[in-house]
Amino acid sequence: MDTQNLTYVGKDIPRIDLKDKAYGKVRYTNDESKPGTLSAALHISTHAHARLKHVDVNEALKSPGVHAVITGEDFPYQVGPLLGDRPPIAYKKVRYYGEPIAVVVADQEHQAKYAAGLIKVEYEPLPVLQSPREAIKKEAPLIHENMKDYTVMVKGVHSVPNTNIANLTKIRKGDMKTGWKESDITVEEKFSFKPADHAALETRVSRAEILKDGHVYIYSATQGPFYVQKLLSECFNIEPGKISVETPLVGGAFGGKGCVQLEFIVYLASRAVGGRMVSLVNTREEDLISSPVHIGLEANVKLGATKNGKLKAASYEFYFNTGGYSDMGAGMSKAGAVDCTGPYKIDHVHCDSYCVYTNMPYATSFRGFGHPELTFVMERAMDLLAEKLAIDPIELRLMNAIKPGDTTPTQTHLNSSNIGDVSSCLRRIKELINWSEGQSTTTQDGKVRTKGITSFWKTSSTPPNATAGVILIFNIDGSVNLNSAAIEHGQGTKTVLAQILAEKLQMDMKKIHVTMEVNTKYDPHQWKTVASSTTYLAGRAVMAAAEDAIFQLKQIGAVALKCLPADVVVGNGKVYIKDSPEFYVNIKDVAVGYKFPNGNSIGGLIIGGGSHIVRHLTPLDPETGYGKPGPQWTVGAQAIEVEYDPQEYTYKIIKAATVLDAGKVINPNAAIGQMRGGMYLGLSWASRETFMFNEEGRVLNPQFRSYDILRASEVPEYLVDFIETPLVDGPYGARGIGEYGVIGMAGALSNSLSIASGSSLNQLPLTPEFIWESVEGRND
């Protein structure tokens, strides 16, 4: 694909929302208000696992300003994106600390919160499970006793009734007996981390209103307005056309706003008060513990290799901690399985990936969708193998890097388009981090400086019919309105789409007006803004819509210029004859119809429409995992340099580096920003972010005072570079890049600190306390 001499693609175009955000002009969901809107407040569970013997709402109903109190009795049915296992409001039982038990609707927010505090709940405590390894045992108490009756919402979810297993994904490639026989050396280790949070700046917020004709209006901070529409339609038996979901800009998400939770609750609340608009805004504590969180994991890994370092066999047991409900945990456990090997060629693979119920806050998508988790596990195992073989960690990775002609764990065949260049990423990261000066050095004051490396890959776990649409409407001045349902939540997607359109039309960026807000009533369908798929899906839709518009412009322009459509070209605001560009008509003169000097007119309003859908994806065989789970793989490498104090067990992150094969970088500055943001998120999660629980399953750090996040003063120097191996069917060769900055950070940090401390650090987060315990042998 020729991507040379491009005008707008590959250029540092300023983000189109930059000034509005800088001046505080951007409006978010909770910035909008409507007179007469009622407020809702939650009463949440103080137990992690208990039967609800009685929920007394009488005092709350008598409280001033209260219009209604809703409990699980008002909608005793299960909802869910993949497996219908969760009542929107707890029914008969609570399964995690913080689960909504009742919702109060009142005139004012303070009235609703006060009344929610008057609700009295009588619990019958049940055994609390906090470890997926414990929950999977035969003698473990069941968290979902009626799982056999749950509806599978998406084909490919394989729950195991009468257990705590919400989903089991099996990968079987090659022959394990042969693999172990060909292996001269093996490493085997366990890894773990508990659930954490997304910690987006904007908490989750939703409003609902039901009109007298049955039309439902939802206003929500969501990554998937059409997904909200779909699930509300399915779960409440409402015609999709009668559900309008509106989303302005979103104040951060990181996957956590790809789920549907508050939208269910505000719909029920509005229904309970005759359709009046009801608003529900999470407090920070509710956002941390009541809404879904980042998944946890416990894993066993065994790798086999020849004495020269060639990988032969790999065995994995993943126990993903999905908490009280599966939500997207079932999907993440599958995603962790399909890419379990990392970007390495391994002929013999055995993986069992379990999505396991525990009595913790339930899990939903997190940036990277199962891949930061599997990468931490695999990359620690790779460093352990390198140590045992006495091989340089980068050389071991280069020796086994996957390439065109190889197959994935699910036996998808790779080619020069659908797999990037892992080896080039590794060689470039080696230069960026100055690996040749040594992996470990000691400073004059006795501190240890070490470098850790990871390589990673990810395919987008999209549904086989994931689609995006775009509509282009031309204005009388020749400018274009670009309508797309892609959500802007800080990543710069709308700017990138405008660049793609500007390139295709050869039109000044100032002439492209992008609709930032999304409304399912007016905008074309888009699956979700997740999975690093938006530039690919919506970008291809932009190109298709532009081609449609160009066809129309050529048809009208050719008549005006008295030639064939094949003789004209569209660009620079004109339709002109390709071999005589002095003969042209301005786009503004044909955008709403061309008028001849004699008064006759032809054509009409130019409206370009286009869409794109993923192709050739297949379900996985339930016994072998055989199939094609995603359209392509983006690959990269990352490195961390730390300075470790062996006396205090503390450390400082000096440098964080990323090299990504982006296919084609549409906007270099924006892409670098994406990587830096992802690296920050990954380092914060790896170094300190986690929930702390007591024996009863109560979250002990439900506020930002106690839920620790990496501070700005602790941010390292960021080094970012890109390799460009074009994706044949990507827009101008571009691959998805949104999630990739986060994926390898935990693995690189743990590898670096393991060398620095002289102890194998296989648990997150990597706090000084944990390092001390590990070095002193106190965490056995």
mmCIF file of N, CA and C in Angstrom, residues 716-767:
data_model
loop_
_atom_site.group_PDB
_atom_site.id
_atom_site.type_symbol
_atom_site.label_atom_id
_atom_site.label_comp_id
_atom_site.label_asym_id
_atom_site.label_seq_id
_atom_site.Cartn_x
_atom_site.Cartn_y
_atom_site.Cartn_z
ATOM 1 N N PRO A 716 7.935 8.667 35.179
ATOM 2 C CA PRO A 716 9.292 8.576 34.636
ATOM 3 C C PRO A 716 9.437 9.316 33.309
ATOM 4 N N GLU A 717 10.634 9.265 32.769
ATOM 5 C CA GLU A 717 10.856 9.736 31.405
ATOM 6 C C GLU A 717 10.248 8.710 30.452
ATOM 7 N N TYR A 718 9.443 9.183 29.506
ATOM 8 C CA TYR A 718 8.799 8.293 28.547
ATOM 9 C C TYR A 718 9.545 8.336 27.212
ATOM 10 N N LEU A 719 9.802 7.156 26.672
ATOM 11 C CA LEU A 719 10.431 7.018 25.363
ATOM 12 C C LEU A 719 9.483 6.227 24.475
ATOM 13 N N VAL A 720 9.120 6.780 23.313
ATOM 14 C CA VAL A 720 8.133 6.138 22.447
ATOM 15 C C VAL A 720 8.625 6.173 21.001
ATOM 16 N N ASP A 721 8.476 5.062 20.321
ATOM 17 C CA ASP A 721 8.777 5.007 18.894
ATOM 18 C C ASP A 721 7.838 4.005 18.233
ATOM 19 N N PHE A 722 7.766 4.071 16.902
ATOM 20 C CA PHE A 722 6.843 3.222 16.163
ATOM 21 C C PHE A 722 7.542 2.533 14.997
ATOM 22 N N ILE A 723 7.109 1.307 14.752
ATOM 23 C CA ILE A 723 7.426 0.569 13.542
ATOM 24 C C ILE A 723 6.166 0.619 12.676
ATOM 25 N N GLU A 724 6.316 0.606 11.356
ATOM 26 C CA GLU A 724 5.153 0.677 10.483
ATOM 27 C C GLU A 724 5.152 -0.476 9.479
ATOM 28 N N THR A 725 4.411 -1.535 9.838
ATOM 29 C CA THR A 725 4.148 -2.654 8.931
ATOM 30 C C THR A 725 2.673 -2.566 8.569
ATOM 31 N N PRO A 726 2.335 -2.075 7.385
ATOM 32 C CA PRO A 726 0.928 -1.754 7.084
ATOM 33 C C PRO A 726 -0.009 -2.948 7.212
ATOM 34 N N LEU A 727 -1.178 -2.685 7.774
ATOM 35 C CA LEU A 727 -2.297 -3.619 7.754
ATOM 36 C C LEU A 727 -3.035 -3.386 6.445
ATOM 37 N N VAL A 728 -3.108 -4.402 5.607
ATOM 38 C CA VAL A 728 -3.608 -4.229 4.245
ATOM 39 C C VAL A 728 -4.987 -3.580 4.216
ATOM 40 N N ASP A 729 -5.912 -4.015 5.083
ATOM 41 C CA ASP A 729 -7.257 -3.448 5.026
ATOM 42 C C ASP A 729 -7.497 -2.395 6.098
ATOM 43 N N GLY A 730 -6.444 -1.909 6.731
ATOM 44 C CA GLY A 730 -6.592 -0.803 7.661
ATOM 45 C C GLY A 730 -6.621 0.518 6.915
ATOM 46 N N PRO A 731 -7.212 1.562 7.489
ATOM 47 C CA PRO A 731 -7.240 2.868 6.823
ATOM 48 C C PRO A 731 -5.823 3.420 6.672
ATOM 49 N N TYR A 732 -5.354 3.493 5.450
ATOM 50 C CA TYR A 732 -3.989 3.897 5.133
ATOM 51 C C TYR A 732 -2.953 3.002 5.822
ATOM 52 N N GLY A 733 -3.355 1.770 6.104
ATOM 53 C CA GLY A 733 -2.442 0.797 6.695
ATOM 54 C C GLY A 733 -2.423 0.787 8.203
ATOM 55 N N ALA A 734 -3.265 1.613 8.853
ATOM 56 C CA ALA A 734 -3.216 1.767 10.306
ATOM 57 C C ALA A 734 -3.750 0.540 11.034
ATOM 58 N N ARG A 735 -3.115 0.233 12.153
ATOM 59 C CA ARG A 735 -3.608 -0.772 13.104
ATOM 60 C C ARG A 735 -4.174 -0.059 14.325
ATOM 61 N N GLY A 736 -4.890 -0.798 15.152
ATOM 62 C CA GLY A 736 -5.360 -0.237 16.413
ATOM 63 C C GLY A 736 -4.200 -0.042 17.366
ATOM 64 N N ILE A 737 -4.193 1.092 18.116
ATOM 65 C CA ILE A 737 -3.099 1.337 19.059
ATOM 66 C C ILE A 737 -3.576 1.751 20.452
ATOM 67 N N GLY A 738 -4.889 1.923 20.634
ATOM 68 C CA GLY A 738 -5.402 2.578 21.833
ATOM 69 C C GLY A 738 -5.005 1.960 23.153
ATOM 70 N N GLU A 739 -4.962 0.648 23.232
ATOM 71 C CA GLU A 739 -4.741 -0.010 24.520
ATOM 72 C C GLU A 739 -3.294 -0.400 24.793
ATOM 73 N N TYR A 740 -2.432 -0.274 23.811
ATOM 74 C CA TYR A 740 -1.181 -1.023 23.865
ATOM 75 C C TYR A 740 -0.132 -0.462 24.819
ATOM 76 N N GLY A 741 -0.225 0.813 25.178
ATOM 77 C CA GLY A 741 0.754 1.361 26.107
ATOM 78 C C GLY A 741 0.738 0.703 27.464
ATOM 79 N N VAL A 742 -0.406 0.170 27.863
ATOM 80 C CA VAL A 742 -0.547 -0.410 29.202
ATOM 81 C C VAL A 742 -0.066 -1.856 29.277
ATOM 82 N N ILE A 743 -0.066 -2.572 28.157
ATOM 83 C CA ILE A 743 -0.046 -4.037 28.193
ATOM 84 C C ILE A 743 1.208 -4.627 28.829
ATOM 85 N N GLY A 744 2.371 -4.122 28.474
ATOM 86 C CA GLY A 744 3.605 -4.748 28.957
ATOM 87 C C GLY A 744 4.228 -4.114 30.175
ATOM 88 N N MET A 745 3.608 -3.076 30.732
ATOM 89 C CA MET A 745 4.243 -2.339 31.827
ATOM 90 C C MET A 745 4.440 -3.183 33.085
ATOM 91 N N ALA A 746 3.422 -3.937 33.475
ATOM 92 C CA ALA A 746 3.547 -4.746 34.693
ATOM 93 C C ALA A 746 4.649 -5.790 34.535
ATOM 94 N N GLY A 747 4.701 -6.433 33.375
ATOM 95 C CA GLY A 747 5.741 -7.432 33.143
ATOM 96 C C GLY A 747 7.129 -6.829 33.153
ATOM 97 N N ALA A 748 7.300 -5.673 32.502
ATOM 98 C CA ALA A 748 8.611 -5.027 32.447
ATOM 99 C C ALA A 748 9.050 -4.558 33.829
ATOM 100 N N LEU A 749 8.119 -4.001 34.597
ATOM 101 C CA LEU A 749 8.465 -3.526 35.937
ATOM 102 C C LEU A 749 8.832 -4.683 36.853
ATOM 103 N N SER A 750 8.057 -5.752 36.811
ATOM 104 C CA SER A 750 8.360 -6.901 37.680
ATOM 105 C C SER A 750 9.659 -7.575 37.264
ATOM 106 N N ASN A 751 9.939 -7.619 35.967
ATOM 107 C CA ASN A 751 11.209 -8.192 35.518
ATOM 108 C C ASN A 751 12.384 -7.357 35.988
ATOM 109 N N SER A 752 12.247 -6.051 35.900
ATOM 110 C CA SER A 752 13.320 -5.159 36.330
ATOM 111 C C SER A 752 13.557 -5.258 37.836
ATOM 112 N N LEU A 753 12.488 -5.220 38.621
ATOM 113 C CA LEU A 753 12.627 -5.263 40.072
ATOM 114 C C LEU A 753 13.042 -6.647 40.584
ATOM 115 N N SER A 754 12.681 -7.690 39.854
ATOM 116 C CA SER A 754 13.123 -9.027 40.243
ATOM 117 C C SER A 754 14.644 -9.124 40.167
ATOM 118 N N ILE A 755 15.222 -8.531 39.128
ATOM 119 C CA ILE A 755 16.681 -8.518 39.000
ATOM 120 C C ILE A 755 17.292 -7.642 40.090
ATOM 121 N N ALA A 756 16.691 -6.482 40.316
ATOM 122 C CA ALA A 756 17.238 -5.537 41.293
ATOM 123 C C ALA A 756 17.214 -6.101 42.706
ATOM 124 N N SER A 757 16.127 -6.758 43.067
ATOM 125 C CA SER A 757 15.965 -7.264 44.432
ATOM 126 C C SER A 757 16.563 -8.639 44.639
ATOM 127 N N GLY A 758 16.836 -9.345 43.539
ATOM 128 C CA GLY A 758 17.331 -10.708 43.659
ATOM 129 C C GLY A 758 16.263 -11.683 44.089
ATOM 130 N N SER A 759 14.990 -11.295 43.931
ATOM 131 C CA SER A 759 13.876 -12.151 44.321
ATOM 132 C C SER A 759 12.853 -12.177 43.198
ATOM 133 N N SER A 760 12.261 -13.336 42.961
ATOM 134 C CA SER A 760 11.288 -13.462 41.888
ATOM 135 C C SER A 760 9.961 -12.858 42.337
ATOM 136 N N LEU A 761 9.587 -11.739 41.720
ATOM 137 C CA LEU A 761 8.391 -10.989 42.111
ATOM 138 C C LEU A 761 7.255 -11.326 41.158
ATOM 139 N N ASN A 762 6.417 -12.243 41.579
ATOM 140 C CA ASN A 762 5.368 -12.785 40.710
ATOM 141 C C ASN A 762 3.964 -12.391 41.155
ATOM 142 N N GLN A 763 3.877 -11.329 41.931
ATOM 143 C CA GLN A 763 2.594 -10.863 42.439
ATOM 144 C C GLN A 763 2.530 -9.351 42.310
ATOM 145 N N LEU A 764 1.362 -8.843 41.991
ATOM 146 C CA LEU A 764 1.139 -7.405 41.901
ATOM 147 C C LEU A 764 0.196 -6.972 43.014
ATOM 148 N N PRO A 765 0.289 -5.686 43.439
ATOM 149 C CA PRO A 765 1.205 -4.653 42.974
ATOM 150 C C PRO A 765 2.578 -4.789 43.631
ATOM 151 N N LEU A 766 3.557 -4.144 43.017
ATOM 152 C CA LEU A 766 4.948 -4.257 43.448
ATOM 153 C C LEU A 766 5.258 -3.141 44.446
ATOM 154 N N THR A 767 4.684 -3.283 45.625
ATOM 155 C CA THR A 767 4.892 -2.303 46.687
ATOM 156 C C THR A 767 6.177 -2.615 47.437
#
